[in-house]
Every structure is written in C-alpha cells, then in structure tokens.
Short mmCIF file of C-alpha atoms and ligand atoms in Angstrom, two decimals:
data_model
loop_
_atom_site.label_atom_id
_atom_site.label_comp_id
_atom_site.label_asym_id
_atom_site.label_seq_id
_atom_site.Cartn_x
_atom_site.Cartn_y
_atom_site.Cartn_z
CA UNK A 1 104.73 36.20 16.81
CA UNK A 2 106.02 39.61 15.92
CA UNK A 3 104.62 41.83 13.05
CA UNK A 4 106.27 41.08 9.65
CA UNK A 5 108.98 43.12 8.30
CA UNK A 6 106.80 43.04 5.39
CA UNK A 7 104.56 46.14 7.11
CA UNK A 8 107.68 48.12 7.20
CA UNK A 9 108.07 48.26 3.36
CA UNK A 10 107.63 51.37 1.88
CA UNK A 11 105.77 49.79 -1.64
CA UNK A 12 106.52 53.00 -3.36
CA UNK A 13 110.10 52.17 -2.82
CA UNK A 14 110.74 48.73 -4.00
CA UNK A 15 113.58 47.70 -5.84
CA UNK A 16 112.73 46.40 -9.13
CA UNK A 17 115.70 44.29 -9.61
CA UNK A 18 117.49 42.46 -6.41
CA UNK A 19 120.50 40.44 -7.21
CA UNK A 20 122.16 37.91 -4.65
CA UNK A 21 125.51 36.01 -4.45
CA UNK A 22 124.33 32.99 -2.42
CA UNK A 23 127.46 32.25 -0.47
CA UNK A 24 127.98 30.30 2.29
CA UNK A 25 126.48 26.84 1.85
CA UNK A 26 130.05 24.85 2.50
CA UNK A 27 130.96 26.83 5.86
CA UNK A 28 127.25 26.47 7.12
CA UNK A 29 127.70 22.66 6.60
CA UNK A 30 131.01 22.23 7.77
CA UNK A 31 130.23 24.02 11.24
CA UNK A 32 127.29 21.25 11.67
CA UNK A 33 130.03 18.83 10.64
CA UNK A 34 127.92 17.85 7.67
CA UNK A 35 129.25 17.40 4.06
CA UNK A 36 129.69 20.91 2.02
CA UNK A 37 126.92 19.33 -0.29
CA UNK A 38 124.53 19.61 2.55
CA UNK A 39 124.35 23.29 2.48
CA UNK A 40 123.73 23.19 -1.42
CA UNK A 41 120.62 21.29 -0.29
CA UNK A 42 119.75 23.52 2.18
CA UNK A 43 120.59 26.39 -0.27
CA UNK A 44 117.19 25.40 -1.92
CA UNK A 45 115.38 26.02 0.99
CA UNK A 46 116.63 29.36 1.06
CA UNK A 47 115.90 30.53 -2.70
CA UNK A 48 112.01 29.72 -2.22
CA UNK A 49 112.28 31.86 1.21
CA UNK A 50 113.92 34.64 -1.37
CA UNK A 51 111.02 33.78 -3.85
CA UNK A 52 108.22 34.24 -1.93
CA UNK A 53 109.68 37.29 -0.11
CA UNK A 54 109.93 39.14 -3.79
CA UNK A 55 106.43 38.43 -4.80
CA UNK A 56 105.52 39.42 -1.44
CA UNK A 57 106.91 42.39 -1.56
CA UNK A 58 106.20 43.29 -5.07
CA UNK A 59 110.17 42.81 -6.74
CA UNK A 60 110.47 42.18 -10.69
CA UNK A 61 113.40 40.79 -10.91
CA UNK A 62 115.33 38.92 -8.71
CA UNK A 63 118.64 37.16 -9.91
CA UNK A 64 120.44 34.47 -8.40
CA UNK A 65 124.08 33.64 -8.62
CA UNK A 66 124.13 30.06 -8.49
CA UNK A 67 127.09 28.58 -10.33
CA UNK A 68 130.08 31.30 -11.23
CA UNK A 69 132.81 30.48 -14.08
CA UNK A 70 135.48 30.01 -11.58
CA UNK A 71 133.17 27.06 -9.63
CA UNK A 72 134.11 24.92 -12.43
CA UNK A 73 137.49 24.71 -10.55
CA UNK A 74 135.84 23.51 -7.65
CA UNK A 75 136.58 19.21 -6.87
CA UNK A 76 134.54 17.68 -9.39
CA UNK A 77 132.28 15.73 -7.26
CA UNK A 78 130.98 19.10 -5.64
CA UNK A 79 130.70 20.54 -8.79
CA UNK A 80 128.48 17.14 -9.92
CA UNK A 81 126.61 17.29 -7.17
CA UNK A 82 125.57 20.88 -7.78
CA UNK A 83 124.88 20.46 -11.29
CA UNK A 84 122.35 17.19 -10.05
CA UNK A 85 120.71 19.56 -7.41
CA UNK A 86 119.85 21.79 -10.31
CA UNK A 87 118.46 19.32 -12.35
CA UNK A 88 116.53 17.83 -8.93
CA UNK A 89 115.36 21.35 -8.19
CA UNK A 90 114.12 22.31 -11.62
CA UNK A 91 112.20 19.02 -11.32
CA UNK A 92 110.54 19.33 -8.57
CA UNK A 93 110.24 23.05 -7.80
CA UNK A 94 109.07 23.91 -11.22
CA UNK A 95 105.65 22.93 -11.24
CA UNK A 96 104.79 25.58 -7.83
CA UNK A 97 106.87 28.45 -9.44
CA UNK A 98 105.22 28.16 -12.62
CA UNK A 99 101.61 27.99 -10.76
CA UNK A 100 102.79 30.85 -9.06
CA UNK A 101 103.93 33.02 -12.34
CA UNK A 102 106.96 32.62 -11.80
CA UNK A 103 109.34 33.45 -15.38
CA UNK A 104 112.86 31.73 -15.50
CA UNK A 105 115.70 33.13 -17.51
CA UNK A 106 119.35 32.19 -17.23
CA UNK A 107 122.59 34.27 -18.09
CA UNK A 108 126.13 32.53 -18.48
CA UNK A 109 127.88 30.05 -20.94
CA UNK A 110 125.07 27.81 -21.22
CA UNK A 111 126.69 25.55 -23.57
CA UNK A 112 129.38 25.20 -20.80
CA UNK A 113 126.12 23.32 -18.53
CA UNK A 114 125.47 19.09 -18.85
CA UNK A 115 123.04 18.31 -21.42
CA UNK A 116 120.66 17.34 -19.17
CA UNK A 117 121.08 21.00 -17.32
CA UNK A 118 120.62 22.95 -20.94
CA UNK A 119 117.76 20.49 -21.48
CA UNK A 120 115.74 20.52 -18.17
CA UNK A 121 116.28 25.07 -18.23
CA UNK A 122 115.25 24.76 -21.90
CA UNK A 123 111.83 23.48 -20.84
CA UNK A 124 111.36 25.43 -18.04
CA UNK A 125 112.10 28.71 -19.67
CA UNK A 126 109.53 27.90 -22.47
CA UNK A 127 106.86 26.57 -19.53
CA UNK A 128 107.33 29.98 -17.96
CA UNK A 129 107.83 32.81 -20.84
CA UNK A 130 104.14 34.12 -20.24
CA UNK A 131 104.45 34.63 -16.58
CA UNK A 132 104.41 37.90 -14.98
CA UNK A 133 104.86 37.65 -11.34
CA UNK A 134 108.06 37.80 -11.43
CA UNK A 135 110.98 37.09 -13.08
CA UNK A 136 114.02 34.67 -11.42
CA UNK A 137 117.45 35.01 -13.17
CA UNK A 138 119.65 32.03 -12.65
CA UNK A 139 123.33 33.03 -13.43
CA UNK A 140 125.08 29.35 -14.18
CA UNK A 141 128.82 28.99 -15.24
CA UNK A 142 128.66 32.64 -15.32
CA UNK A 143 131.17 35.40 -14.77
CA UNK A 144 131.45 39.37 -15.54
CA UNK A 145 134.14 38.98 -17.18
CA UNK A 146 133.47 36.11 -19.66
CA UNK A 147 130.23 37.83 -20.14
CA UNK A 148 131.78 41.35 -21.24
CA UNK A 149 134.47 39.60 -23.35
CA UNK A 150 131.64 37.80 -25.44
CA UNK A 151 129.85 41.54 -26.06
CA UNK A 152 133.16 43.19 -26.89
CA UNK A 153 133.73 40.29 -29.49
CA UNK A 154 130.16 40.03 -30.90
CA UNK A 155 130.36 44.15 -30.92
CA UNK A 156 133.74 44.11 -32.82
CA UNK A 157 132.07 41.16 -35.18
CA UNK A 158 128.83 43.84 -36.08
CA UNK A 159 131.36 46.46 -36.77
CA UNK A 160 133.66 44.02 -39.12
CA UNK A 161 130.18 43.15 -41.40
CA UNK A 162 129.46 46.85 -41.30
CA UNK A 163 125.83 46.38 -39.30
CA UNK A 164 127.19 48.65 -36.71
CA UNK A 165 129.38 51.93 -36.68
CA UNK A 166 132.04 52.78 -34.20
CA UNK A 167 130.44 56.22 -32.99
CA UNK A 168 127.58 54.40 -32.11
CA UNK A 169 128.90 52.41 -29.48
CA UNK A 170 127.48 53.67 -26.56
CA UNK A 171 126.63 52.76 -22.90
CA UNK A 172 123.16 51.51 -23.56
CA UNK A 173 124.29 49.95 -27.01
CA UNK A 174 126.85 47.86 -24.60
CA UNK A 175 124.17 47.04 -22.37
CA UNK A 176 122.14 45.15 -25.37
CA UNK A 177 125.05 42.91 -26.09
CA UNK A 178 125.24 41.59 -22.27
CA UNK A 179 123.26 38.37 -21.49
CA UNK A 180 120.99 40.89 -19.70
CA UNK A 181 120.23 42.49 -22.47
CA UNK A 182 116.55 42.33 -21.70
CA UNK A 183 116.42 42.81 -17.88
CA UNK A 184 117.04 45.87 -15.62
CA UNK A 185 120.34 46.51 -13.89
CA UNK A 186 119.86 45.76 -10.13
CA UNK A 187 119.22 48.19 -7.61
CA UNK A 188 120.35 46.20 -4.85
CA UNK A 189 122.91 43.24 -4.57
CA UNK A 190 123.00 41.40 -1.20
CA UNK A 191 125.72 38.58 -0.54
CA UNK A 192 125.49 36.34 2.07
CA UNK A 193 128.23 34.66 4.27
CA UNK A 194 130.11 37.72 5.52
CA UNK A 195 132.46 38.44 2.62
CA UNK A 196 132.75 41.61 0.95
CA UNK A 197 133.78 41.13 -2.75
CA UNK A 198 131.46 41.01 -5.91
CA UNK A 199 133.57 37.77 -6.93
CA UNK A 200 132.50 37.99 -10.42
CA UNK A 201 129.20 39.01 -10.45
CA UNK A 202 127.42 41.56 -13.22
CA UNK A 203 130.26 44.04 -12.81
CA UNK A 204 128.47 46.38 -15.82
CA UNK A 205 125.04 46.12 -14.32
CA UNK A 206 126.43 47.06 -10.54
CA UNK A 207 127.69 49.99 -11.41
CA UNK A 208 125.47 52.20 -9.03
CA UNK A 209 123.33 49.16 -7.18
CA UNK A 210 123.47 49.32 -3.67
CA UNK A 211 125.33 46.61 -1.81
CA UNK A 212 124.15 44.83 1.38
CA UNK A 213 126.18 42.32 2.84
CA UNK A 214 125.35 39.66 5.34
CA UNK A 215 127.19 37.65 7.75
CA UNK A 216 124.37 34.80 7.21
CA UNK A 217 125.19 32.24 5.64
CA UNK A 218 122.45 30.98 2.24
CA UNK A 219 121.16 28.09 4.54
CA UNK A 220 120.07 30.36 7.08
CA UNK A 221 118.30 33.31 4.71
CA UNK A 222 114.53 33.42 4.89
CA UNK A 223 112.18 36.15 3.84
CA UNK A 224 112.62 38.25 7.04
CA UNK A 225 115.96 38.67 6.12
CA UNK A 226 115.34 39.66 2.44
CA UNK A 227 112.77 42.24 3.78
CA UNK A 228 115.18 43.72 6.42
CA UNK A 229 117.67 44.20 3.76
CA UNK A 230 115.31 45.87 1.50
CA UNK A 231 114.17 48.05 4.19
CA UNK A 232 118.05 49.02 4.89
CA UNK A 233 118.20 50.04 1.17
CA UNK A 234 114.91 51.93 1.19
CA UNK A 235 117.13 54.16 4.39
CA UNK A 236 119.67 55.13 1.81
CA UNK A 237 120.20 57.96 -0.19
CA UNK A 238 120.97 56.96 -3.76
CA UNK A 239 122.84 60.11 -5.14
CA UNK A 240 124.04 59.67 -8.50
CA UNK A 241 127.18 61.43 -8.79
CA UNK A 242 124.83 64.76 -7.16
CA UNK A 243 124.49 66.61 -4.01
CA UNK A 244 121.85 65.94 -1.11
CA UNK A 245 119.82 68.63 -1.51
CA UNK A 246 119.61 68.09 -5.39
CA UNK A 247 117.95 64.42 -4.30
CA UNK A 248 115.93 66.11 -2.07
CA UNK A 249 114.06 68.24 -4.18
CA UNK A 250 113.72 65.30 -6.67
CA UNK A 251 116.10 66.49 -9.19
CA UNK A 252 117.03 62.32 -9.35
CA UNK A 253 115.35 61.91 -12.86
CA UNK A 254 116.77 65.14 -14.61
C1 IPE B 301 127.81 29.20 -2.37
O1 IPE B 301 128.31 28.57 -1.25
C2 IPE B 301 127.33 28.23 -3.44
C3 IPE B 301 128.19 28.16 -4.62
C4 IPE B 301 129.24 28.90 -4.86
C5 IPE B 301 127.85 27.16 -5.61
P1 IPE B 301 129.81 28.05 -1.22
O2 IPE B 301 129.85 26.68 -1.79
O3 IPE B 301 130.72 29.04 -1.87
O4 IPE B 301 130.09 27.99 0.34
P2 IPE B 301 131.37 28.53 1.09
O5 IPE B 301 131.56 29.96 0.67
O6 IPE B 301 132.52 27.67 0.67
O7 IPE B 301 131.03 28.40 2.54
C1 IPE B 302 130.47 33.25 -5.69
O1 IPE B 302 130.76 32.51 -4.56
C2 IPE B 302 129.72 32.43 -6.68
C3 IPE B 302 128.41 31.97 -6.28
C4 IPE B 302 127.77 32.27 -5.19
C5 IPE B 302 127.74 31.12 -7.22
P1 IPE B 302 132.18 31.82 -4.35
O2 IPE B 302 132.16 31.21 -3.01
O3 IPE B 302 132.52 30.97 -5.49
O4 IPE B 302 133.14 33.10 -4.38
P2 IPE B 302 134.61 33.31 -3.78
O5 IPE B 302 135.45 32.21 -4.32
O6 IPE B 302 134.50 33.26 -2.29
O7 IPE B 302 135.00 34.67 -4.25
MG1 MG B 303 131.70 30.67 -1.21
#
C-alpha cells in the first residue's frame, strides 16, 4: 500500500478550522440506481472518514453542513428520512466519538429540528462539553442568511434597551452575535460533488477561507481525500489584501 498522505502534512501548517458542504449523496445513489436516501446512509460513512482524518492530522474544528434552511423544501419523506438518520447516527456513533474526545456543537434554528432531534443533540452536547480532541460542528436547518438576520435583530434589540451603543458595532462585535460566536472562522471550506457555489453556508465566517472543491461525491470521501485537500491548501499563498513579498517576509500578522 502506498505511504499516507498523512506524511505529507506540514503539522506546522494545519488548518484549525475545516468546514465542508457534504454534497452529493442523491447523484451518488441515483448513478448506482439506488434510492437518494442511500447516499444519506452512505454519507455517514464518510463523516467518520472526515473525523478520523482531523484528529489525525491535528484539526480543531471541523464543521459539517448537514441539513441547510432551504432542505426543508426538499419532498418530505427525504427530509424524514434525514432527520431519522440523525437521530440513528447520534445513537449509535456517539458513544466512539465521545471515547474518542470528540465535542459536538450545532449552529442553525434548532427549534426548527423534531423534538426527538433537539432532544437526542441536547444530550450529546452535554456528554461531550469536556472533550478536547476536537470539536465537530453540525450546521442543521441552517443558512447564512437566517443566521445574520437573527444577529442584526438581536444587535438592533441590545441597542433599543440601551446595553449596546451604535459606535460600537464592530466586525468582531458582529462576529459574537453569530451562532459561531465561540468557534474560529474556517480556514478552509471544501464541497464535494463538483459544484461551485457556497449555497448558503457561513457567508460572514468565509470571508477569506480558502475554497477547495471536489468532483467526489460525500459517499465516496475518505481521509485520503481530506488530507490531499489540506495539503493543496498548505500550497497556497494566503495574502490578505497584501503583496507576495510582504507574506514572504512574514509581515502576515502585522
Ligand atoms: C447532500 O447531498 C446532503 C444534503 C443536502 C442533506 P444531496 O442530497 O444534496 O445530493 P445531491 O446534491 O442531490 O446529489
Ligand atoms: C447544500 O447542499 C446543503 C448541504 C450540504 C446540507 P444542497 O444540495 O442543498 O445545495 P444546492 O441546492 O445544490 O445549492
Ligand atoms: Mg446537493
């Protein structure tokens, strides 16, 4: 067997935060000639590949989009069936993730999510909130959009009752009214499936993340792909608005 793609990591370069659109599941299926629902199930198989391939490689954060705003328009008995894989999943993947330190967190309308969803990712935040290893972001019946919207209002709301002033409305400030208040933006975003949009996804927190996109579809993502894409991000040259020779000399941080 060749080497692992692991080796070819440069662990001084990981990035902290990867976030992933996990498209693809219905095409994968409907090429076998299988039911769309099949590739949800397959999906699964994929996001412990992605697990394992961020503790390998020594990622913080890794955040998943599994269930956008605009899914809810999907037929309903796909969008059942995807909120009973979650519950299925949490039950029986939970126990391994939290062995392995895993911490869950979710962003998005939680209230929007079954009972039983809200009740089973109640329990498994709370089982995980001391882990360390690393931290999995589920983004359910969530959308950039709906999640800016409920800032700007809860912003406007602190300004109304006089606990916040207008000047001090600033980037950052914004930042601790998002649902990811408490995490790091991502440095990289990788979508599978082929298709180049951000369909929804953290628009504030992408701002300057580096996008990789895939023509894989989620069934067929294992950890060798996860590591070649961070190696194709570790071969960039994140710039920030400066010149090459200003990265260079490591003038990043001033
Ligand atoms: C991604 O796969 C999973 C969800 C959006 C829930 P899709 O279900 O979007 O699969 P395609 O894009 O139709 O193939
Ligand atoms: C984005 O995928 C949402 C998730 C992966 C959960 P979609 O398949 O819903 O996105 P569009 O409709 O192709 O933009
Ligand atoms: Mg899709």
């Amino acid at each position: 067997m060749s080497q692992s793609l692991l080796t070819h990591i440069n662990k001084q370069k990981v990035p902290n935060h990867i976030a992933i659109i996990m498209d693809g599941n219905g095409r994968w299926a409907k090429e076998k000639g299988k039911d769309r629902i099949f590739g949800h199930y397959e999906g699964v198989i994929s996001v412990r590949s992605a697990v394992e391939a961020c503790v390998e490689a020594g990622v913080n954060y890794l955040t998943l989009y599994a269930f956008s705003t605009e899914n809810w328009n999907r037929p309903k008995a796909e969008v059942d069936a995807l909120m009973e894989l979650l519950v299925n999943t949490l039950n029986t993947e939970m126990v391994s993730l939290h062995k392995n330190g895993v911490r869950l967190h979710v962003i998005g309308d939680f209230k929007s999510l079954p009972a039983i969803c809200q009740q089973q990712l109640s329990e498994a935040i709370a089982l995980t909130k001391n882990n360390t290893s690393l931290n999995v972001v589920l983004a359910l019946s969530y959308s950039a959009k709906w999640e800016i919207k409920e800032a700007t209002k809860a912003i406007a709301q602190d300004v109304l009752d006089g606990k916040l002033n207008v000047e001090d409305i600033s980037e950052d400030l914004i930042s601790t009214y998002l649902n990811t208040a408490h995490l790091p933006d991502p440095e990289l975003m990788i979508r599978t499936s082929g298709e180049c949009r951000i369909s929804n996804f953290l628009l504030y927190q992408l701002a300057y993340a580096e996008l990789y996109f895939t023509n894989l579809h989620w069934p067929d993502f294992r950890k060798e792909h996860l590591f070649e894409a961070i190696i194709n991000y570790q071969n960039r040259e994140r710039r920030f608005g400066k010149i090459s020779e200003q990265i260079i000399n490591n003038e990043v941080s001033n």
